[in-house]
Coordinates of C-alpha atoms in Angstrom, one line a residue:
Chain A
X115 CA 113.1 21.3 94.0
X116 CA 112.8 23.4 90.9
X117 CA 114.4 26.8 91.5
X118 CA 114.4 29.1 88.6
X119 CA 117.8 28.9 87.0
X120 CA 117.9 32.5 85.9
X121 CA 117.6 34.0 89.4
X122 CA 119.5 32.1 92.0
X123 CA 117.6 31.8 95.2
X124 CA 119.1 33.0 98.5
X125 CA 120.0 29.9 100.5
X126 CA 117.5 31.2 103.1
X127 CA 114.5 31.1 100.8
X128 CA 111.5 29.6 102.3
X129 CA 110.3 26.3 100.8
X130 CA 106.8 26.0 99.5
X131 CA 105.1 22.7 98.8
X132 CA 102.1 22.0 96.5
X133 CA 100.7 18.7 97.6
X134 CA 97.9 17.1 95.7
X135 CA 96.2 13.7 95.0
X136 CA 96.0 14.8 91.4
X137 CA 98.2 16.9 89.2
X138 CA 98.7 19.7 91.8
X139 CA 97.8 22.3 89.2
X140 CA 95.0 23.8 91.3
X141 CA 97.2 24.0 94.4
X142 CA 99.9 25.6 92.4
X143 CA 97.8 28.1 90.5
X144 CA 96.2 29.2 93.7
X145 CA 99.5 29.1 95.7
X146 CA 101.1 31.3 93.0
X147 CA 98.3 33.9 93.2
X148 CA 98.8 34.1 97.0
X149 CA 102.6 34.1 97.0
X150 CA 102.7 36.8 94.4
X151 CA 101.4 39.1 97.1
X152 CA 104.8 38.8 98.8
X153 CA 108.0 40.3 97.5
X154 CA 110.1 37.3 98.4
X155 CA 111.6 34.4 96.6
X156 CA 110.4 30.9 97.4
X157 CA 111.8 27.4 96.6
X158 CA 108.9 25.6 95.1
X159 CA 108.3 21.9 95.2
X160 CA 105.3 20.1 93.6
X161 CA 104.3 16.7 95.0
X162 CA 101.5 15.5 92.7
X163 CA 99.6 12.2 92.7
X164 CA 99.8 11.7 96.5
X165 CA 97.0 9.2 96.6
X166 CA 98.0 6.5 99.1
X167 CA 99.0 6.6 102.7
X168 CA 102.6 5.5 101.8
X169 CA 103.0 8.4 99.4
X170 CA 101.5 10.7 102.1
X171 CA 104.1 9.6 104.6
X172 CA 106.8 10.1 102.1
X173 CA 105.6 13.6 101.4
X174 CA 105.4 14.3 105.1
X175 CA 109.0 13.3 105.4
X176 CA 110.1 15.6 102.5
X177 CA 108.3 18.5 104.2
X178 CA 109.9 17.9 107.5
X179 CA 113.3 17.7 105.8
X180 CA 112.8 21.1 104.2
X181 CA 112.4 22.9 107.5
X182 CA 115.6 24.7 108.3
X183 CA 116.8 27.5 110.6
X184 CA 113.5 27.4 112.4
X185 CA 111.7 28.2 109.1
X186 CA 109.0 25.8 108.5
X187 CA 107.8 25.2 104.9
X188 CA 104.5 26.5 103.6
X189 CA 102.2 23.8 102.4
X190 CA 99.4 24.4 99.9
X191 CA 97.4 21.2 99.6
X192 CA 94.4 19.9 97.8
X193 CA 93.9 16.4 99.3
X194 CA 90.3 15.3 99.2
X195 CA 90.7 12.2 101.3
X196 CA 90.7 13.1 105.0
X197 CA 93.2 10.3 106.0
X198 CA 95.8 11.6 103.5
X199 CA 95.2 15.2 104.5
X200 CA 95.6 14.2 108.1
X201 CA 99.1 12.7 107.5
X202 CA 100.3 15.8 105.7
X203 CA 99.0 18.1 108.4
X204 CA 101.3 16.3 110.9
X205 CA 104.3 17.6 109.0
X206 CA 106.1 20.6 110.4
X207 CA 104.8 23.3 108.1
X208 CA 102.3 26.1 107.8
X209 CA 99.3 24.4 106.2
X210 CA 97.0 25.9 103.7
X211 CA 94.6 23.0 103.2
X212 CA 92.4 24.3 100.4
X213 CA 89.8 21.5 100.4
X214 CA 89.3 21.1 104.2
X215 CA 89.1 24.9 104.6
X216 CA 86.3 25.3 102.2
X217 CA 84.6 21.9 101.8
X218 CA 83.3 21.5 105.3
X219 CA 81.6 25.0 105.4
X220 CA 80.1 24.2 101.9
X221 CA 78.7 20.9 103.2
X222 CA 76.8 22.8 105.8
X223 CA 75.6 25.5 103.4
X224 CA 74.4 23.0 100.7
X225 CA 73.1 20.5 103.2
X226 CA 74.8 17.6 101.5
X227 CA 77.9 15.6 102.1
X228 CA 80.8 15.9 99.7
X229 CA 81.7 12.8 97.7
X230 CA 85.4 13.1 98.6
X231 CA 86.5 11.9 95.2
X232 CA 89.6 13.1 93.6
X233 CA 89.3 16.5 91.9
X234 CA 88.3 17.3 88.4
X235 CA 90.5 14.7 86.8
X236 CA 88.3 11.9 88.1
X237 CA 87.1 10.2 84.9
X238 CA 87.7 13.4 83.1
X239 CA 88.9 11.7 79.9
X240 CA 85.5 10.2 79.2
X241 CA 83.6 13.4 79.8
X242 CA 81.9 15.4 77.0
X243 CA 83.8 18.4 78.3
X244 CA 87.1 16.8 77.8
X245 CA 86.3 15.5 74.4
X246 CA 85.2 19.0 73.4
X247 CA 88.5 20.4 74.5
X248 CA 90.5 18.0 72.4
X249 CA 88.2 18.6 69.4
X250 CA 88.6 22.3 69.9
X251 CA 92.4 22.1 70.0
X252 CA 92.4 20.1 66.8
X253 CA 90.0 22.7 65.2
X254 CA 92.1 25.7 66.3
X255 CA 95.3 24.1 65.0
X256 CA 93.7 23.3 61.7
X257 CA 92.4 26.8 61.4
X258 CA 95.5 28.6 62.6
X259 CA 96.7 31.5 60.5
X260 CA 94.0 31.2 57.9
X261 CA 95.2 27.7 56.9
X262 CA 91.7 26.4 56.3
X263 CA 88.4 27.9 55.2
X264 CA 86.5 24.7 55.8
X265 CA 83.9 24.4 58.6
X266 CA 84.1 28.0 59.6
X267 CA 80.5 27.8 60.6
X268 CA 81.6 25.5 63.4
X269 CA 83.9 28.1 64.8
X270 CA 82.9 29.8 68.1
X271 CA 85.3 32.7 67.6
X272 CA 87.3 33.9 64.6
X273 CA 90.2 36.1 65.5
X274 CA 91.7 38.6 63.1
X275 CA 94.7 40.9 63.3
X276 CA 98.1 41.7 61.8
X277 CA 100.8 39.0 61.9
X278 CA 102.2 38.6 65.5
X279 CA 99.4 40.4 67.3
X280 CA 98.8 37.4 69.5
X281 CA 96.1 35.4 67.5
X282 CA 97.7 32.0 67.6
X283 CA 98.5 31.6 71.4
X284 CA 95.0 33.1 72.2
X285 CA 93.2 30.7 69.9
X286 CA 95.1 27.7 71.4
X287 CA 94.4 29.0 74.9
X288 CA 90.7 29.4 74.2
X289 CA 90.6 25.8 72.9
X290 CA 92.7 24.3 75.7
X291 CA 91.1 26.1 78.6
X292 CA 87.5 26.4 77.5
X293 CA 86.9 24.0 74.6
X294 CA 86.2 27.0 72.4
X295 CA 86.8 26.4 68.6
X296 CA 88.8 29.5 67.7
X297 CA 89.9 30.0 64.1
X298 CA 92.3 32.9 63.3
X299 CA 93.1 34.9 60.1
X300 CA 95.9 37.3 59.6
X301 CA 95.2 40.7 58.1
X302 CA 97.9 41.3 55.5
X303 CA 98.8 44.0 53.1
X304 CA 96.8 42.3 50.3
X305 CA 93.7 42.8 52.4
X306 CA 94.5 46.4 53.1
X307 CA 95.0 47.1 49.3
X308 CA 91.7 45.5 48.5
X309 CA 90.2 47.3 51.5
X310 CA 88.3 44.2 52.4
X311 CA 88.3 41.4 55.0
X312 CA 89.6 38.0 53.8
X313 CA 86.8 36.7 51.5
X314 CA 85.6 33.8 53.6
X315 CA 85.0 35.9 56.7
X316 CA 82.1 38.3 56.1
X317 CA 79.3 35.6 56.6
X318 CA 80.6 35.1 60.1
X319 CA 80.9 38.7 61.2
X320 CA 79.2 38.1 64.6
X321 CA 81.9 35.7 65.7
X322 CA 84.8 37.9 64.5
X323 CA 87.0 39.5 67.1
X324 CA 90.1 41.7 66.4
X325 CA 93.4 41.9 68.1
X326 CA 95.5 45.0 67.7
X327 CA 98.8 46.0 69.2
X328 CA 101.0 49.1 69.4
X329 CA 103.3 49.5 66.4
X330 CA 106.3 49.8 68.8
X331 CA 105.6 46.5 70.5
X332 CA 104.8 44.8 67.2
X333 CA 108.1 45.9 65.7
X334 CA 110.0 44.6 68.8
X335 CA 108.3 41.2 68.5
X336 CA 108.8 41.0 64.8
X337 CA 112.5 41.9 65.1
X338 CA 113.0 38.9 67.4
X339 CA 111.8 36.8 64.6
X340 CA 113.2 38.5 61.5
X341 CA 115.8 41.0 62.7
X342 CA 116.4 44.0 60.4
X343 CA 113.6 43.0 57.9
X344 CA 111.2 45.5 56.3
X345 CA 108.4 43.3 57.8
X346 CA 109.7 44.2 61.3
X347 CA 110.5 47.9 60.6
X348 CA 108.6 50.5 62.7
X349 CA 107.3 52.2 59.5
X350 CA 105.8 49.0 58.2
X351 CA 104.3 48.1 61.6
X352 CA 102.7 51.5 61.8
X353 CA 101.3 51.1 58.4
X354 CA 99.9 47.7 59.0
X355 CA 98.4 48.5 62.5
X356 CA 96.8 51.6 61.2
X357 CA 95.3 49.9 58.2
X358 CA 94.1 47.0 60.3
X359 CA 92.4 49.3 62.8
X360 CA 90.7 51.3 60.1
X361 CA 89.4 48.1 58.5
X362 CA 88.1 46.8 61.8
X363 CA 86.3 50.1 62.5
X364 CA 84.8 50.2 59.0
X365 CA 83.6 46.6 59.3
X366 CA 82.2 47.1 62.8
X367 CA 84.5 44.5 64.3
X368 CA 85.1 44.6 68.1
X369 CA 88.7 44.6 69.0
X370 CA 91.2 45.1 71.8
X371 CA 94.8 46.0 72.1
X372 CA 97.0 43.0 73.1
X373 CA 100.0 45.3 73.9
X374 CA 100.0 44.9 77.6
X375 CA 97.6 41.9 78.0
X376 CA 98.5 38.3 78.7
X377 CA 96.9 35.5 76.8
X378 CA 94.6 34.8 79.7
X379 CA 93.4 38.4 79.9
X380 CA 92.8 38.6 76.1
X381 CA 90.9 35.3 76.2
X382 CA 88.8 36.4 79.2
X383 CA 87.9 39.7 77.5
X384 CA 86.9 37.9 74.3
X385 CA 84.7 35.5 76.2
X386 CA 82.9 38.4 77.8
X387 CA 82.4 40.1 74.5
X388 CA 81.5 37.2 72.2
X389 CA 79.7 35.0 74.8
X390 CA 79.8 31.9 72.6
X391 CA 76.8 29.6 73.1
X392 CA 79.0 26.6 73.5
X393 CA 81.1 27.3 76.5
X394 CA 82.4 24.5 78.6
X395 CA 82.5 24.9 82.3
Chain B
X221 CA 75.1 33.1 83.4
X222 CA 76.7 30.4 81.4
X223 CA 74.8 27.1 81.9
X224 CA 76.0 24.2 79.9
X225 CA 73.6 23.9 76.9
X226 CA 73.8 20.2 76.8
X227 CA 72.5 19.5 80.3
X228 CA 69.7 21.9 81.2
X229 CA 70.0 23.0 84.8
X230 CA 67.1 22.5 87.2
X231 CA 65.6 25.9 87.9
X232 CA 66.5 25.5 91.5
X233 CA 70.3 25.2 90.8
X234 CA 72.4 27.2 93.2
X235 CA 74.3 30.1 91.5
X236 CA 78.1 30.3 92.0
X237 CA 80.1 33.4 91.3
X238 CA 83.8 33.7 90.5
X239 CA 84.8 37.2 91.3
X240 CA 88.3 38.5 90.6
X241 CA 90.2 41.7 89.9
X242 CA 92.0 39.8 87.2
X243 CA 90.8 37.1 84.8
X244 CA 89.1 35.0 87.5
X245 CA 90.9 31.9 86.3
X246 CA 92.4 31.2 89.7
X247 CA 89.0 31.6 91.5
X248 CA 87.4 29.4 88.9
X249 CA 90.0 26.6 88.8
X250 CA 89.9 26.5 92.6
X251 CA 86.1 26.7 92.8
X252 CA 85.7 23.9 90.3
X253 CA 88.0 21.7 92.3
X254 CA 85.9 22.3 95.4
X255 CA 82.5 22.1 93.7
X256 CA 83.4 18.8 92.0
X257 CA 83.2 17.3 95.5
X258 CA 79.4 17.8 95.4
X259 CA 77.1 15.9 93.2
X260 CA 75.0 18.9 92.2
X261 CA 74.6 21.2 89.3
X262 CA 75.5 24.8 89.7
X263 CA 74.8 27.9 87.6
X264 CA 78.2 29.5 87.1
X265 CA 78.9 33.2 86.6
X266 CA 82.3 34.6 86.1
X267 CA 82.8 38.3 87.0
X268 CA 86.4 39.1 85.9
X269 CA 88.3 42.5 86.0
X270 CA 86.4 43.8 89.1
X271 CA 89.1 46.4 89.8
X272 CA 87.2 49.5 90.8
X273 CA 84.7 50.3 93.5
X274 CA 82.0 51.0 90.9
X275 CA 82.5 47.5 89.4
X276 CA 82.5 46.0 92.9
X277 CA 79.1 47.6 93.6
X278 CA 77.8 46.3 90.3
X279 CA 79.0 42.8 91.1
X280 CA 77.5 43.0 94.6
X281 CA 74.1 43.9 93.0
X282 CA 74.4 40.9 90.6
X283 CA 75.1 38.6 93.5
X284 CA 72.1 39.9 95.5
X285 CA 69.8 39.5 92.5
X286 CA 70.8 35.8 92.1
X287 CA 69.6 34.9 95.6
X288 CA 66.3 33.1 95.2
X289 CA 64.1 30.9 97.3
X290 CA 66.2 31.6 100.3
X291 CA 69.2 30.1 98.5
X292 CA 72.1 32.5 98.7
X293 CA 74.8 32.3 96.0
X294 CA 78.2 30.9 96.6
X295 CA 81.0 33.4 95.9
X296 CA 84.6 32.4 95.2
X297 CA 86.6 35.5 95.1
X298 CA 90.3 36.5 94.6
X299 CA 90.2 40.3 95.2
X300 CA 93.5 41.5 96.5
X301 CA 92.4 45.1 97.4
X302 CA 90.6 45.0 100.8
X303 CA 88.2 47.8 99.9
X304 CA 86.9 45.9 96.9
X305 CA 86.7 42.6 98.8
X306 CA 84.8 44.5 101.6
X307 CA 82.1 45.6 99.1
X308 CA 81.7 42.0 97.7
X309 CA 81.4 40.5 101.2
X310 CA 78.4 42.7 101.9
X311 CA 76.5 40.8 99.2
X312 CA 74.0 38.2 100.3
X313 CA 76.1 35.1 99.6
X314 CA 78.3 32.5 101.1
X315 CA 81.8 33.9 100.7
X316 CA 84.9 32.0 100.0
X317 CA 87.4 34.8 100.0
X318 CA 90.6 33.0 98.9
X319 CA 93.0 35.8 99.3
X320 CA 91.8 37.2 102.7
X321 CA 91.6 33.6 104.1
X322 CA 95.2 32.8 103.4
X323 CA 97.1 36.1 103.0
X324 CA 96.7 37.4 106.5
X325 CA 98.0 34.2 108.1
X326 CA 100.9 34.2 105.7
X327 CA 101.8 37.8 106.5
X328 CA 102.1 36.6 110.1
X329 CA 104.1 33.6 109.2
X330 CA 106.5 35.4 106.9
X331 CA 106.8 38.5 109.1
X332 CA 106.2 40.8 106.1
X333 CA 103.2 42.7 104.7
X334 CA 101.7 41.6 101.4
X335 CA 102.0 44.1 98.6
X336 CA 98.3 43.8 97.7
X337 CA 99.0 44.1 94.0
X338 CA 96.8 42.3 91.5
X339 CA 97.6 38.6 91.0
X340 CA 100.0 37.0 88.7
X341 CA 98.9 39.0 85.7
X342 CA 100.5 42.2 87.1
X343 CA 103.0 43.2 84.4
X344 CA 103.1 39.6 83.4
X345 CA 103.6 40.5 79.7
X346 CA 107.0 42.0 80.3
X347 CA 108.3 39.1 82.4
X348 CA 110.9 36.6 81.2
X349 CA 108.5 33.8 82.2
X350 CA 105.8 35.1 79.9
X351 CA 108.1 35.6 77.0
X352 CA 109.4 32.0 77.5
X353 CA 105.8 30.7 77.3
X354 CA 105.1 32.5 74.0
X355 CA 108.4 31.3 72.6
X356 CA 107.6 27.8 73.8
X357 CA 104.2 27.8 72.1
X358 CA 105.8 28.9 68.9
X359 CA 108.4 26.2 69.2
X360 CA 105.9 23.5 69.9
X361 CA 103.7 24.5 67.0
X362 CA 106.7 24.6 64.6
X363 CA 107.8 21.1 65.9
X364 CA 104.4 19.5 65.9
X365 CA 104.0 16.1 64.3
X366 CA 107.7 16.0 63.2
X367 CA 107.3 19.1 61.0
X368 CA 110.7 20.4 61.7
X369 CA 114.1 18.8 62.6
X370 CA 115.7 22.2 63.2
X371 CA 116.8 23.3 66.6
X372 CA 115.9 20.0 68.3
X373 CA 118.7 20.7 70.7
X374 CA 116.6 23.6 72.1
X375 CA 113.7 21.2 72.9
X376 CA 113.1 20.5 76.6
X377 CA 111.1 17.4 75.8
X378 CA 110.5 15.3 72.6
X379 CA 107.3 13.3 72.6
X380 CA 107.0 10.2 70.4
X381 CA 104.0 7.8 69.9
X382 CA 101.6 6.6 67.2
X383 CA 99.3 9.0 65.5
X384 CA 96.5 10.1 67.8
X385 CA 98.1 9.0 71.0
X386 CA 97.8 12.5 72.5
X387 CA 101.2 14.1 71.5
X388 CA 99.9 17.4 70.1
X389 CA 97.6 18.5 72.9
X390 CA 100.2 17.5 75.5
X391 CA 103.0 19.4 73.7
X392 CA 100.9 22.5 73.5
X393 CA 99.8 22.2 77.1
X394 CA 103.4 21.9 78.3
X395 CA 104.3 25.0 76.3
X396 CA 101.3 27.0 77.4
X397 CA 101.3 26.1 81.1
X398 CA 105.0 25.7 81.8
X399 CA 107.0 27.4 79.0
X400 CA 108.4 23.9 78.1
X401 CA 109.6 23.6 74.5
X402 CA 108.0 20.3 73.5
X403 CA 108.6 18.8 70.0
X404 CA 106.6 15.8 69.0
X405 CA 107.3 13.0 66.4
X406 CA 104.8 10.4 65.2
X407 CA 106.0 6.8 65.1
X408 CA 104.7 5.4 61.8
X409 CA 104.7 2.1 60.0
X410 CA 107.9 3.2 58.1
X411 CA 109.7 3.5 61.4
X412 CA 108.5 0.0 62.5
X413 CA 109.7 -1.6 59.2
X414 CA 113.1 0.0 59.6
X415 CA 113.0 -0.9 63.3
X416 CA 114.5 2.4 64.2
X417 CA 113.5 5.7 65.7
X418 CA 113.1 8.7 63.2
X419 CA 116.7 9.5 62.3
X420 CA 116.9 12.9 63.9
X421 CA 116.0 11.7 67.3
X422 CA 118.7 9.4 68.7
X423 CA 121.1 12.2 69.7
X424 CA 118.4 13.5 72.0
X425 CA 117.4 10.3 73.7
X426 CA 117.5 11.7 77.2
X427 CA 114.7 14.2 76.3
X428 CA 112.5 11.6 74.6
X429 CA 109.3 10.5 76.3
X430 CA 106.8 8.1 74.8
X431 CA 103.0 8.1 74.8
X432 CA 101.2 4.8 74.2
X433 CA 97.5 4.1 74.3
X434 CA 95.2 1.0 74.3
X435 CA 94.5 -0.2 70.8
X436 CA 90.7 -0.1 71.5
X437 CA 90.8 3.5 72.5
X438 CA 93.0 4.4 69.6
X439 CA 90.7 2.8 67.1
X440 CA 87.8 4.7 68.6
X441 CA 89.6 8.0 68.3
X442 CA 90.8 7.3 64.8
X443 CA 87.3 6.2 63.7
X444 CA 86.0 9.7 64.7
X445 CA 88.5 11.2 62.3
X446 CA 88.5 8.6 59.5
X447 CA 85.5 6.3 59.9
X448 CA 85.9 2.9 58.4
X449 CA 89.5 3.4 57.3
X450 CA 92.2 0.8 57.6
X451 CA 94.1 3.4 59.6
X452 CA 91.4 3.2 62.2
X453 CA 90.8 -0.5 62.2
X454 CA 91.4 -2.4 65.4
X455 CA 93.9 -4.8 63.7
X456 CA 96.0 -1.9 62.5
X457 CA 95.8 -0.1 65.8
X458 CA 96.9 -3.3 67.6
X459 CA 99.8 -3.7 65.2
X460 CA 101.0 0.0 65.5
X461 CA 100.7 0.1 69.3
X462 CA 102.5 -3.2 69.7
X463 CA 105.3 -2.1 67.4
X464 CA 105.6 1.3 69.0
X465 CA 105.8 -0.2 72.5
X466 CA 108.5 -2.8 71.4
X467 CA 110.5 0.0 69.9
X468 CA 110.3 2.2 73.0
X469 CA 111.4 -0.8 75.2
X470 CA 114.2 -1.6 72.8
X471 CA 115.4 2.0 72.7
X472 CA 115.1 2.5 76.5
X473 CA 112.5 5.2 76.2
X474 CA 110.3 6.0 79.1
X475 CA 106.6 6.0 78.3
X476 CA 103.2 6.1 79.8
X477 CA 99.7 5.1 78.6
X478 CA 97.5 8.0 77.8
X479 CA 94.3 5.9 77.6
X480 CA 92.7 7.2 80.8
X481 CA 94.8 10.2 81.5
X482 CA 94.0 13.8 80.9
X483 CA 96.4 16.2 79.2
X484 CA 97.1 17.7 82.6
X485 CA 97.9 14.3 84.1
X486 CA 100.2 13.3 81.2
X487 CA 102.0 16.6 81.4
X488 CA 102.5 16.4 85.1
X489 CA 103.9 12.8 84.8
X490 CA 106.3 13.8 82.1
X491 CA 107.6 16.7 84.1
X492 CA 108.3 14.4 87.0
X493 CA 110.1 12.0 84.8
X494 CA 112.1 14.3 82.5
X495 CA 112.7 17.1 85.0
X496 CA 113.7 19.7 82.4
X497 CA 116.3 22.2 83.6
X498 CA 114.4 25.1 82.2
X499 CA 111.1 25.0 84.0
X500 CA 109.1 28.1 84.6
X501 CA 107.2 28.5 87.8

């Protein structure tokens, strides 16, 4: 069990299991989205790699043990093999069997039988898509924070913005999740004085996307890093953000404000705007 | 539509929509896990941020237009608001409504009404969990490839292994997905000659986890980076892998082979083994 150490759970918290023959990431991502609809705390237990009958029986036992005070656990599962799924469903729980619920109707709709293999991770390491993701992570790391001007023509996206506007995590997320090669360049006072984008960027204008942020939020983030510095002061943040936004407008660069957006929301918006040709699904 | 440019789709490919009031990442992750069960190609279209009735009607129109030759599109949706979900379900498609399918039964089970707010991303940027993720990404970047020995006591996990065994992508994934602060250190010929772990590591043995890899795979990966080098030669890869595994055994470090494992599988295994106290769910 992995309760959050910062917010002790009431002893009566309902237990939720994420059971999978793979990593359990799909079950967990989906389970979280559903559970967020309820203003309750849950104890969460992930049971990954349940890929044999022995492990399934072991998992069933754990679920049964977690039932207390007449409260049965909630079980989100993505077990592709029906025999494993059958064992788990015998446990005393409320079952949300993601595969069985949707795969059978889909078989009917598509007029073909499912292969009942194990999730996406099956042979994933040898796939083109996976290799592209790893290559994109390496590219984004090498092109973080304007470190390298080499091979910018290979970039799918080039992010620009003031320091701490969210460029680095967004670049890494685009690479990790979508295999997008994302370079990023800081816009710094030198650029504002020259009134021009960093010199290697103009040839790639169509791939450039800007991140802005409210000066107040920026100042807060920068203070966490360098408390009391001029760099973090609200006056300096106002100056930099204003100059960066003027520059992006002048250069015709699309941009968004990252102030209230998560990495995932920023990345999704960028993909909608830039529509890179090379996008792995 | 975002067909993969490397494998042209047959014109008859069925269209799949991922419709969400947020980023669509949950719908897409889940949809992929289900669709992988079918040996068919699909045209995939993501429709994120569908959070008003106007946008819902627009999405409905797109779905209707994609129906061809009597083949209706498949629609995976995570729309929390019932009025939006109602509009989408009027479209001519096979609907996999993830929220409605599971939220109503859960309301019954839990004896409370759902809040019908929008997914996890609701106010996510201000949450402790989100801040921890960003902090962890910065930590993992600063401690990539043995770059910094500072604040190792803050690390949740320290990965070791020969160059190109998968440490960097795994560290970044742990940080991005779970808010785990993951440092990583390469094991290099100098360490093998001294017969000792890099000197800053022994105090943190309980957090150390090793990645190994088959020499053949390693040589392949290194050749892509530095073709024809001694570094990439199979003899050198055999030597390094053998020495690294001997050292990990000698030092009592748990390790796994990354040869056929995806980043997600490696990260899940590490979390099971290390069980860091600070784990964000």
